[in-house]
Coordinates of C-alpha atoms in Angstrom, one line a residue:
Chain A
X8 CA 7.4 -21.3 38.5
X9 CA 7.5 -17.5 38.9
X10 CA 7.0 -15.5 35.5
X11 CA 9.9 -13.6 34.1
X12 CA 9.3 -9.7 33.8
X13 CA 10.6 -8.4 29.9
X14 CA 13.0 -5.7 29.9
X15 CA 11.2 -2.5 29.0
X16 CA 12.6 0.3 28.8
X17 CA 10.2 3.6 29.3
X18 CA 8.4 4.8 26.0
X19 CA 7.4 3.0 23.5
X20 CA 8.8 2.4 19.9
X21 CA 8.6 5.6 18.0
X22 CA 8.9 6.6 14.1
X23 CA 12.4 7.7 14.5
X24 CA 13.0 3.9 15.4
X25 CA 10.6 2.2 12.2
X26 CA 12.7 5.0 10.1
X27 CA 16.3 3.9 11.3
X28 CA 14.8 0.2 11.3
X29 CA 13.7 0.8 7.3
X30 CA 17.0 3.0 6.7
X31 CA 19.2 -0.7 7.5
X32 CA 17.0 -2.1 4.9
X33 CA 17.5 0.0 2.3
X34 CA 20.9 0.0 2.7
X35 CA 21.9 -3.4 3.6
X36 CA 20.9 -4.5 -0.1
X37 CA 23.4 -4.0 -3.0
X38 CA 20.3 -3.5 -5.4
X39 CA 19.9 -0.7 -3.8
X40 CA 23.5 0.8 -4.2
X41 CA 23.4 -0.4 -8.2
X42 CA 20.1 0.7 -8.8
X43 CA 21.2 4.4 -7.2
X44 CA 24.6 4.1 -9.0
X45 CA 22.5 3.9 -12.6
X46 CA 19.9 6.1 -11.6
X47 CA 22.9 8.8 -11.2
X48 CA 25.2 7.8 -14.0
X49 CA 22.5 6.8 -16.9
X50 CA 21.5 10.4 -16.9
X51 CA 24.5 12.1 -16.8
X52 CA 25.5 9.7 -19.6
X53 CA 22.5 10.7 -21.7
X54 CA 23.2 14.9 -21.0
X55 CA 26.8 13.9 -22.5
X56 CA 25.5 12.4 -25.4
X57 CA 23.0 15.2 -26.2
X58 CA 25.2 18.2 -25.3
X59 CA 25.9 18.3 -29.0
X60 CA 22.8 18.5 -30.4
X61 CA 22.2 22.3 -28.3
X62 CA 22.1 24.1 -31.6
X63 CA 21.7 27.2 -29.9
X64 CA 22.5 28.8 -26.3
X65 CA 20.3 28.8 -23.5
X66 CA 16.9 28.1 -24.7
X67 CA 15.8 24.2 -24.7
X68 CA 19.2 23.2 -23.0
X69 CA 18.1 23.1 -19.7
X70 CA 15.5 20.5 -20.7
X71 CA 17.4 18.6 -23.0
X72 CA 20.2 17.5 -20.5
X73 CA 17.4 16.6 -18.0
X74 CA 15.9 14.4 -20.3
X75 CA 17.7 11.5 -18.9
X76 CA 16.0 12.1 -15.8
X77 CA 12.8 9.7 -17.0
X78 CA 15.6 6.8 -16.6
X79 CA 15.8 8.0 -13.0
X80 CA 12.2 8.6 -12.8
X81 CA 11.4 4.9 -13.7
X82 CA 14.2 3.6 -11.7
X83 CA 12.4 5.5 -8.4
X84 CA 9.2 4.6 -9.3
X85 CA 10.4 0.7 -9.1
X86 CA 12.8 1.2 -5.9
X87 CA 9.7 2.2 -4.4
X88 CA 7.4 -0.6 -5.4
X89 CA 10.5 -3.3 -4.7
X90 CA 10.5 -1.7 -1.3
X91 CA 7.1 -2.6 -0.2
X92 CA 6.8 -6.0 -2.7
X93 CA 9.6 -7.5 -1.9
X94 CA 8.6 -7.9 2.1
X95 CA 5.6 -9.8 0.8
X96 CA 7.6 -11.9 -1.6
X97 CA 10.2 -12.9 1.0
X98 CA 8.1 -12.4 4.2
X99 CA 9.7 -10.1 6.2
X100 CA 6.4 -8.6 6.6
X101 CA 5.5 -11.2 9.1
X102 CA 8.8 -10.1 10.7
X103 CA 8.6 -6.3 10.1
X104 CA 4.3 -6.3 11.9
X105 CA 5.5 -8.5 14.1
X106 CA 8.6 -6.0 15.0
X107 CA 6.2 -3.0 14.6
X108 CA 2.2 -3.7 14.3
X109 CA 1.1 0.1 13.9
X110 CA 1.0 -0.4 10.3
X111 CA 0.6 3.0 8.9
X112 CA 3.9 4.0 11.1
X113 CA 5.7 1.6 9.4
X114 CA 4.4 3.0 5.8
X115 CA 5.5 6.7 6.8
X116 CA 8.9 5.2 8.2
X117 CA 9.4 3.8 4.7
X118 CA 8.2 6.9 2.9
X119 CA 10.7 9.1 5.0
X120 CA 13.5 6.6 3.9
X121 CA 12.7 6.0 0.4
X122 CA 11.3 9.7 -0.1
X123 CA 14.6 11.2 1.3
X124 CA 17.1 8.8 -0.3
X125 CA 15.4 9.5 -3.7
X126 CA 14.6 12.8 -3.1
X127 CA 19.3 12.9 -2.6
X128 CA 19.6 11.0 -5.4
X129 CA 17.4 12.9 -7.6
X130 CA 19.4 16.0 -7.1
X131 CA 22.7 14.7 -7.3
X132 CA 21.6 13.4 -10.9
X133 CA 19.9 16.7 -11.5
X134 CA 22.9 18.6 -11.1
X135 CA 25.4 16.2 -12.3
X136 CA 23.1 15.8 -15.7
X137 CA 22.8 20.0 -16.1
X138 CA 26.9 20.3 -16.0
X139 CA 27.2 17.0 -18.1
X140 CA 25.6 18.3 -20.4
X141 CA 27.4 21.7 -20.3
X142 CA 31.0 19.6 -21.2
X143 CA 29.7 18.4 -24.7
X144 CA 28.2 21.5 -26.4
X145 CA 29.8 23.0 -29.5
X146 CA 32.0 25.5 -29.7
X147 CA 30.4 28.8 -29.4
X148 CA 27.4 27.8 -27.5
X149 CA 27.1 28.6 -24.0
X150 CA 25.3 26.4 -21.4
X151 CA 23.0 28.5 -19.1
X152 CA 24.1 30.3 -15.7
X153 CA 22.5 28.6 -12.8
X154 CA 21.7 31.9 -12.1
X155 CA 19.7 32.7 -15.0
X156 CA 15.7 32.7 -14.7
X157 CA 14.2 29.4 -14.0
X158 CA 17.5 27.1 -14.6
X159 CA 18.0 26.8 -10.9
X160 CA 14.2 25.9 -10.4
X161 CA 14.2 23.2 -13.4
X162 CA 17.5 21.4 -11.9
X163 CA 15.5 21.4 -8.3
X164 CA 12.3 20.4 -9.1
X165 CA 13.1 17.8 -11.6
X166 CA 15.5 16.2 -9.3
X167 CA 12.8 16.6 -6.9
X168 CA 10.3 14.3 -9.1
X169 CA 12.3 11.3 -7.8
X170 CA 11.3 11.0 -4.8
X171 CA 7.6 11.7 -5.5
X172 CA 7.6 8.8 -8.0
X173 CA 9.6 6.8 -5.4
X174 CA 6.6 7.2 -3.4
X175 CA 4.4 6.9 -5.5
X176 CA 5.7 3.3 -6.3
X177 CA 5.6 2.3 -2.6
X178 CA 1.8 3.3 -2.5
X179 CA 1.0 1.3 -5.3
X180 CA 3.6 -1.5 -4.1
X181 CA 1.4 -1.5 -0.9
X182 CA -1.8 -1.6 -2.4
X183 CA -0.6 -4.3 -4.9
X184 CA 1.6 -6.4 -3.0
X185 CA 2.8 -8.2 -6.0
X186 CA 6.3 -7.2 -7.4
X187 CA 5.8 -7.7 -11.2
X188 CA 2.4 -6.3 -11.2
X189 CA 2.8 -3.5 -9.7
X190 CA 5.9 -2.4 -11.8
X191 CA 4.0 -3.0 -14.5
X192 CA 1.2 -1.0 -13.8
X193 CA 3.9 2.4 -12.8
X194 CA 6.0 1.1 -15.9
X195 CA 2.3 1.3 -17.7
X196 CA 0.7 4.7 -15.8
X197 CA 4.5 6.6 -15.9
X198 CA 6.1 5.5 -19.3
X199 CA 3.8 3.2 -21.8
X200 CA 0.4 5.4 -20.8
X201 CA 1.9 8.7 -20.6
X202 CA 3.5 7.8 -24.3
X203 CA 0.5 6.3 -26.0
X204 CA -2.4 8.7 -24.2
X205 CA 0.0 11.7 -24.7
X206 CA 0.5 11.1 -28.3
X207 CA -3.0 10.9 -29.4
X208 CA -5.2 13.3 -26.5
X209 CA -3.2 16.4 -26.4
X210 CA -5.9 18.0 -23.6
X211 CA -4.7 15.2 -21.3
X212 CA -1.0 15.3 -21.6
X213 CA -0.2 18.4 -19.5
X214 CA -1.5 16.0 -16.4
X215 CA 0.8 12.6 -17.5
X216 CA 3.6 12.5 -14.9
X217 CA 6.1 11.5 -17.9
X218 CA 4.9 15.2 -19.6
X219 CA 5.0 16.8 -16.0
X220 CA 8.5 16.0 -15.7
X221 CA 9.8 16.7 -19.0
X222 CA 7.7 19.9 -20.1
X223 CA 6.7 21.6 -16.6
X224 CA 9.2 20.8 -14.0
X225 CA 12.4 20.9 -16.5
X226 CA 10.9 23.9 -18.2
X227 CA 12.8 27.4 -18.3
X228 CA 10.9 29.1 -20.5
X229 CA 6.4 30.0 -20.1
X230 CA 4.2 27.2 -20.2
X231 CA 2.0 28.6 -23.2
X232 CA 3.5 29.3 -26.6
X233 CA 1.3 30.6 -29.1
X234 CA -0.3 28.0 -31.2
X235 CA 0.0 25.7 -28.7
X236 CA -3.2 23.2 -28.4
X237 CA -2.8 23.4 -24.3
X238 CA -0.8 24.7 -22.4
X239 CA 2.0 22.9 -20.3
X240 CA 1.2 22.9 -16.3
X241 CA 3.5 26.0 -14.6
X242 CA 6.5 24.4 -12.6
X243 CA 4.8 24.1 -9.4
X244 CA 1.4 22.7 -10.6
X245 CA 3.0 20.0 -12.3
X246 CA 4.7 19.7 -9.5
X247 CA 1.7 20.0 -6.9
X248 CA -0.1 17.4 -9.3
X249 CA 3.0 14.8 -9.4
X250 CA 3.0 15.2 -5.1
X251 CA -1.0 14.4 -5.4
X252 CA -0.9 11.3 -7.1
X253 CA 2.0 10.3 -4.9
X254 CA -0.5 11.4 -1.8
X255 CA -3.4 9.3 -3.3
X256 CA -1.0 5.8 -3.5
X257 CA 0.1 6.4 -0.4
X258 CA -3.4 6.9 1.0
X259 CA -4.7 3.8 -0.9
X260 CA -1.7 2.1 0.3
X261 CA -2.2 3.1 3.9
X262 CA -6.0 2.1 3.9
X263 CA -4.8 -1.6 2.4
X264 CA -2.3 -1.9 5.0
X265 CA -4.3 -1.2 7.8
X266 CA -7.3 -2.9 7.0
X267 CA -6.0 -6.4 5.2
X268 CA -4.4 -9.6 6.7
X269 CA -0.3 -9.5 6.9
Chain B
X19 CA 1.9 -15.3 29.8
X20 CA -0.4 -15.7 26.6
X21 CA -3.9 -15.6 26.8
X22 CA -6.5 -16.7 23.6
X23 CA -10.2 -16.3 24.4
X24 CA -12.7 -17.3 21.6
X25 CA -10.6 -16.9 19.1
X26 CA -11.9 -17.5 15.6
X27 CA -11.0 -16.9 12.0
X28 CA -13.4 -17.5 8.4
X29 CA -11.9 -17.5 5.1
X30 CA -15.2 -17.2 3.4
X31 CA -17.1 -20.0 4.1
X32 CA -14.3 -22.3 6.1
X33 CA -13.9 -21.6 9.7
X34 CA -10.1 -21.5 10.3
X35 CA -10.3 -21.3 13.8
X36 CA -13.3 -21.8 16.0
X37 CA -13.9 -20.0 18.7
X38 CA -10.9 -21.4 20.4
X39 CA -9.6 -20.5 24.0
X40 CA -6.1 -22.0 26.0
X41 CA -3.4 -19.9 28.0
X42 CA 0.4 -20.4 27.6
X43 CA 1.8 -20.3 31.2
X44 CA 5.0 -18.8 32.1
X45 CA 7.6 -21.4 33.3
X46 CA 6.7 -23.8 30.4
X47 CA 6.6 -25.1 27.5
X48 CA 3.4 -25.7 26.1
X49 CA 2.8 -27.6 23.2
X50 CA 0.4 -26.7 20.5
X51 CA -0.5 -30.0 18.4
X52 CA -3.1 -30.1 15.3
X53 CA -2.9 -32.3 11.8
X54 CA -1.8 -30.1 8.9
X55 CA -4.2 -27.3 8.1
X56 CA -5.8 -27.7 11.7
X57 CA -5.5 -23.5 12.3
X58 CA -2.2 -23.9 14.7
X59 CA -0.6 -21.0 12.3
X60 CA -3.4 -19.3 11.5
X61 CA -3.7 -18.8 15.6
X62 CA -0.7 -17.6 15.9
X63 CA -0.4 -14.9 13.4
X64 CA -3.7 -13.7 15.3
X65 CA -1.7 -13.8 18.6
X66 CA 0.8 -11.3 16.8
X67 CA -1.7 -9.4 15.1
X68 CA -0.8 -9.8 11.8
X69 CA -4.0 -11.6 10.8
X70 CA -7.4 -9.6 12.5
X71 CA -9.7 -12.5 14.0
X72 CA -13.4 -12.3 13.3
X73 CA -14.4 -12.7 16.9
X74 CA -12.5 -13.2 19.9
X75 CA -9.1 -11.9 21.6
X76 CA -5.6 -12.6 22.5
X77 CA -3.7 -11.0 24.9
X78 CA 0.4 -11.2 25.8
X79 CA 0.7 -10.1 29.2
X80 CA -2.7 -8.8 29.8
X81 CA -2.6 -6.7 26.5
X82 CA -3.4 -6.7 22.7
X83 CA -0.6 -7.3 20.7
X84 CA -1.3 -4.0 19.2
X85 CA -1.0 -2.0 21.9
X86 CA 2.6 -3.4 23.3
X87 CA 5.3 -1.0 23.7
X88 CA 8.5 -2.6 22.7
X89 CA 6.8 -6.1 20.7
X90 CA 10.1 -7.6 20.4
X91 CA 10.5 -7.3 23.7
X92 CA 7.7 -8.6 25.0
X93 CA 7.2 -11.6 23.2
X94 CA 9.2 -13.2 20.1
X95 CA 7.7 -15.3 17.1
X96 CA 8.7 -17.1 14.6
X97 CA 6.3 -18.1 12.1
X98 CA 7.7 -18.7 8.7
X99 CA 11.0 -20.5 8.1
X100 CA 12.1 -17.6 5.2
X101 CA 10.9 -14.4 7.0
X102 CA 13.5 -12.5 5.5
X103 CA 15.6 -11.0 2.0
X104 CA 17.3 -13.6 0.4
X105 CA 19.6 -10.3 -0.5
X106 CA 20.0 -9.6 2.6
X107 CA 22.4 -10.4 5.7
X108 CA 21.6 -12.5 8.3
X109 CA 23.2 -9.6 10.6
X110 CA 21.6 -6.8 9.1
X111 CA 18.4 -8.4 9.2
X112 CA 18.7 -8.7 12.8
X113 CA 20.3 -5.2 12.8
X114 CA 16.8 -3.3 11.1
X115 CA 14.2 -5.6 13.3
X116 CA 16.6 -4.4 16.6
X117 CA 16.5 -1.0 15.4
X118 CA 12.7 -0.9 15.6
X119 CA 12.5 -2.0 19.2
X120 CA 15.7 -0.1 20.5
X121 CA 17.5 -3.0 21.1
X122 CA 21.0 -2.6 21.4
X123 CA 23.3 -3.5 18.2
X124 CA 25.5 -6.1 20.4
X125 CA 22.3 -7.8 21.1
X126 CA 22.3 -9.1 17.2
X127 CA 26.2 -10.5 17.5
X128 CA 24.5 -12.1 21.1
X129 CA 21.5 -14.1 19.4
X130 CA 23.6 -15.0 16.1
X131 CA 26.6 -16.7 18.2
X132 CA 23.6 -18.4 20.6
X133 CA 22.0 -20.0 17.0
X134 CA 25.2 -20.9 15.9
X135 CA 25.3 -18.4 12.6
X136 CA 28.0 -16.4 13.9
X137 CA 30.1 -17.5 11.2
X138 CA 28.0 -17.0 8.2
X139 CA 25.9 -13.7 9.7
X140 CA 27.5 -11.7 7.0
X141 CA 26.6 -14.2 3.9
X142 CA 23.1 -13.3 1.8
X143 CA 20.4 -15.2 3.8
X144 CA 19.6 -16.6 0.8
X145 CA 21.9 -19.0 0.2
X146 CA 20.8 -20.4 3.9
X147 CA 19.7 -24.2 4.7
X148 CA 16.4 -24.9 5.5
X149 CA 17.8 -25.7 9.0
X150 CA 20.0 -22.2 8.7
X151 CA 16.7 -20.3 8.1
X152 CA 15.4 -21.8 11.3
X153 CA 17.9 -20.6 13.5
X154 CA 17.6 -17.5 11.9
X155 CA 14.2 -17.1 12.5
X156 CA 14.9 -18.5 16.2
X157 CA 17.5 -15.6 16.1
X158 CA 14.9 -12.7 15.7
X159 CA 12.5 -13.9 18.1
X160 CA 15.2 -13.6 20.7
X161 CA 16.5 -11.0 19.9
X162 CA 14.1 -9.0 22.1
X163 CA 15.2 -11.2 25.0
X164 CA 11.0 -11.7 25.2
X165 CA 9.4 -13.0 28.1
X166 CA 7.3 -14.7 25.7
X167 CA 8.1 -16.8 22.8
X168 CA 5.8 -18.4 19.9
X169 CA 7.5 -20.9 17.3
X170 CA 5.5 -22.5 14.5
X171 CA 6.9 -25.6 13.4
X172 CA 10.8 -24.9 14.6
X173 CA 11.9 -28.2 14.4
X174 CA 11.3 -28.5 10.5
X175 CA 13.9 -28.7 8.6
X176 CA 17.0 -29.2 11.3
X177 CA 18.9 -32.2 11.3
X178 CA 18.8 -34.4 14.7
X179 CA 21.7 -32.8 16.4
X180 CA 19.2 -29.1 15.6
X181 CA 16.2 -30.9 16.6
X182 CA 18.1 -32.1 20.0
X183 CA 19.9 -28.3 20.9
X184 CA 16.0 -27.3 19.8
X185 CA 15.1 -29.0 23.0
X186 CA 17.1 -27.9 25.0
X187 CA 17.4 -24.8 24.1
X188 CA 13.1 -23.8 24.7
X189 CA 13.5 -26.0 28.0
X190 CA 16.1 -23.7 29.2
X191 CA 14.2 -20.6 27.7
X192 CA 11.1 -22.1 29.6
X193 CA 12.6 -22.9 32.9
X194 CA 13.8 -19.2 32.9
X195 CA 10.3 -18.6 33.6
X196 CA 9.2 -17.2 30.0
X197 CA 5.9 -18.5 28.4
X198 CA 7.0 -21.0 25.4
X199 CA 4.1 -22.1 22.5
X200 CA 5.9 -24.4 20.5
X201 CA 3.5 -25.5 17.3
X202 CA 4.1 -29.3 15.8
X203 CA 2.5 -32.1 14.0
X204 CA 4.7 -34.6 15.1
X205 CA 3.2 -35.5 18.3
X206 CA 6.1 -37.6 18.9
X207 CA 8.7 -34.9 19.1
X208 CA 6.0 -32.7 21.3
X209 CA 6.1 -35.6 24.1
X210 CA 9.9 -34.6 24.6
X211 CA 9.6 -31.1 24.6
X212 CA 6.4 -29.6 26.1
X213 CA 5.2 -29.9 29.3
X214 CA 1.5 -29.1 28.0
X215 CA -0.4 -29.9 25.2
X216 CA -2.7 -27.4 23.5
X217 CA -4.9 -30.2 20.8
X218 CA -6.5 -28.3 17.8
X219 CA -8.3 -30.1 15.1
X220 CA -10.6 -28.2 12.3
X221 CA -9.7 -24.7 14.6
X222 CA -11.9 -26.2 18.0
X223 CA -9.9 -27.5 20.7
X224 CA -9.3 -31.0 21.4
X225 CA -7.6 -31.2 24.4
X226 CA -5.8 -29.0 27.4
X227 CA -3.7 -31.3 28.8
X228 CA -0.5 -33.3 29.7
X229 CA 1.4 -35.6 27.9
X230 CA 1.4 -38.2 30.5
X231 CA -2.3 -37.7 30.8
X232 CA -2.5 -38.0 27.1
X233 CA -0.7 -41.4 26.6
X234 CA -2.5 -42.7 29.8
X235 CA -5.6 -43.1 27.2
X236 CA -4.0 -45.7 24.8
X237 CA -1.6 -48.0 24.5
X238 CA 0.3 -44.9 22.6
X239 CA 1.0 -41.1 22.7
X240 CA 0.6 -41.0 19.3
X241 CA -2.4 -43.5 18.9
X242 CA -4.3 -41.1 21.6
X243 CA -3.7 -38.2 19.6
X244 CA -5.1 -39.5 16.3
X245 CA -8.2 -40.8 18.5
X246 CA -8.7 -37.2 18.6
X247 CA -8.0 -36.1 16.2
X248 CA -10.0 -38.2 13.9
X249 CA -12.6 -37.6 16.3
X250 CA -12.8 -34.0 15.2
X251 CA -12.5 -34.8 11.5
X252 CA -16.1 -37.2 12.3
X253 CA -17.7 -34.8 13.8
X254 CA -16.7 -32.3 11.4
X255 CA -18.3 -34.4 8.8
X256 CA -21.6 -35.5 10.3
X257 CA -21.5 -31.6 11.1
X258 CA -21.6 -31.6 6.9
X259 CA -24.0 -34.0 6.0

């Protein structure tokens, strides 16, 4: 019996291939699409419902109709995890290693994905939330020009927290593997630590992603105020920060990957 | 052509697989027979690299399974029965693991209508048979059209008309000249489909052989294979004591 030769094309599978390969994935679920639908609309819901309490122009409204951007935040931070937990639950793993065994490829092919779509999504609810929140104020009160110092930067950077939470969930999703423990501990380092730590150690707070995102990146006005305890990290800090803990899960995540059984 | 050469595998204390060697020819299909919990998966998800063995190779055409170009292409597995979203397609499942290899899109609608899932290939997976997941499974490891294939257990699950297309189906793959490893513990259904039998029991090898020359020592196929089986299991437990 003569051996059949496989049809091989020349090359090799590349990222552009793992990324348009994790891209289907993402797409091909309709938790996805819901989850992205309330990650936009929650938001822009919550900048309607607080437009009214602006009691003056300019000033704090910049971060009060971002502040239903934490709803987005958490609902990244869990997209991210699902997508790494949920090919151990099912076991498409087996299927994706099998597909694609240079592990840490496959991890930057789902952080590209993941990253951009929440990095997309995180702006669209950025913007959306900012003129949202514009439709509800009272009369006589004026909503910011986009143009003004720092409004521009607070709408961009906050949306751009998505994605860095996003990633920050797949990290942990790949170094935990298991779905519910793993949003619990983001639901527990993001929201239930950030609230509990924050209220009682005000030296720590500035570093807490949830304070990050609310007081640095959504900020239009200086970090210090007189009187202040401590100071708020500048815009790009907290951002900086936010992007290193995402690097360290990712890392973490990478090193599990690599190293441990499919 | 699939090569295994001292394979072995601990989970702690218990040897998995033990230092284990057999080659899957092209042209055939080769059986690969153990009692539940005798390492035939475990061997096989070293073959693909997803589990790293402790000592010992595999190769799939003279390489690592790492260091293939196109996997999919080059050799197809299916190991477990639900590899896949239950929120997901059948189709676009295929879709995303034929995206990674550069396999062309018609190629999914090609493997679906050759399983017989053309019809539901756009319902949730989830919902799918046991005997549904099978072909699906059986779906993605062709999808590569691989010169060789690996299939743990494909038979469980499917009903006898599955079980019979099955067998024809990895005969026809074989006699195209690809390299077929068909796990099983029912030695009875691996006397009508392979034309070699790999014997594993606790991870050693058993037997490298034929079924013919298998049934040739007692009055049954499958009385022969429990003779060796149980042999294994007693020497495994004088090894103990």
């Amino acid at each position: 019996m003569t051996a059949r030769a496989s049809h091989q094309p020349p090359g090799r599978y590349r990222f552009r291939h793992l990324a348009r390969m994790e891209w289907i994935k993402l797409r091909s679920l309709r938790s996805t699409w819901l989850t992205l639908a309330l990650a936009v609309i929650a938001p822009a819901g919550i900048a309607l419902a607080t437009g009214g309490s602006n009691t003056t122009s300019g000033g704090m409204f910049v971060s009060n109709t971002l502040v239903g951007m934490l709803i987005g935040v958490l609902l990244t931070g869990v997209a991210g995890v699902l997508a790494m937990t949920s090919e151990y639950t099912s076991g498409t793993i087996s299927a994706t290693f099998a597909a694609a065994p240079r592990r840490l490829r496959v991890l930057a092919a789902k952080a590209a994905v993941i990253g951009a779509a929440a990095l997309i999504t995180g702006e669209a609810e950025a913007i959306l939330s900012f003129f949202a929140g514009g439709m509800t104020l009272h009369h006589g009160i004026t909503a910011p020009a986009l143009s003004q110092p720092g409004v521009l930067r607070a709408i961009v950077l906050t949306g751009a927290s998505l994605s860095l939470t996003g990633l920050f969930g797949l990290g942990l999703g790949a170094i935990i593997r298991h779905t519910a423990a793993a949003i619990t501990v983001v639901v527990g380092i993001v929201f239930v630590g950030g609230t509990f730590i924050g209220q009682s150690d005000f030296a720590i707070r500035p570093y807490l992603p949830l304070y990050i995102v609310s007081h640095s990146l959504g900020a239009t006005g200086p970090a210090c105020l007189p009187g202040m305890a401590s100071c708020w990290l500048s815009p790009w800090s907290g951002l900086g920060l936010l992007a290193g803990y995402a690097a360290i899960a990712m890392l973490l995540g990478g090193l599990i990957l690599a190293g441990r059984d499919a | 052509m699939i090569e295994v050469c001292g394979l072995t595998k601990r989970y702690g204390s218990t040897v998995a697989v033990d230092r284990l060697s057999f080659d899957v020819p092209p042209g055939a299909v080769t059986g690969f027979l153990g009692l539940n919990g005798s390492g035939k998966s475990t061997t096989m998800r070293m073959i693909l690299g997803l589990d790293a063995p402790d000592a010992g190779h595999a190769r799939i055409g003279g390489q690592a399974y790492r260091q293939l170009r196109w996997p999919l292409r080059e050799a197809g597995g299916l190991l477990e029965s639900r590899a896949f979203h239950p929120g997901r397609s059948a189709r676009d499942h295929l879709a995303a693991l034929a995206a990674s290899n550069a396999i062309r899109q018609s190629r999914v609608d090609e493997v679906l209508e050759l399983v017989g899932l053309q019809a539901v290939a756009r319902k949730r997976a989830g919902k799918f048979s046991l005997g549904m997941a099978q072909r699906l499974g059986i779906a993605a490891a062709l999808l590569g059209d691989p010169a060789v294939l690996l299939l743990d257990e494909p038979v469980n699950g499917l009903d006898a008309e599955g079980i019979r297309w099955i067998r024809g189906l990895l005969r026809s793959l074989a006699a195209e000249g690809r390299a077929v490893l068909v796990s099983s513990h029912l030695i009875s259904e691996m006397a009508l489909m392979a034309d070699r039998l790999v014997v594993i029991g606790k991870g050693r090898l058993l037997a490298d052989t034929t079924a013919a020359e298998l049934s040739g020592r007692a009055p049954s196929l499958e009385e022969a294979f429990l003779q060796i089986t149980g042999d294994s299991a007693q020497y495994q437990a004088r090894n103990l004591s």
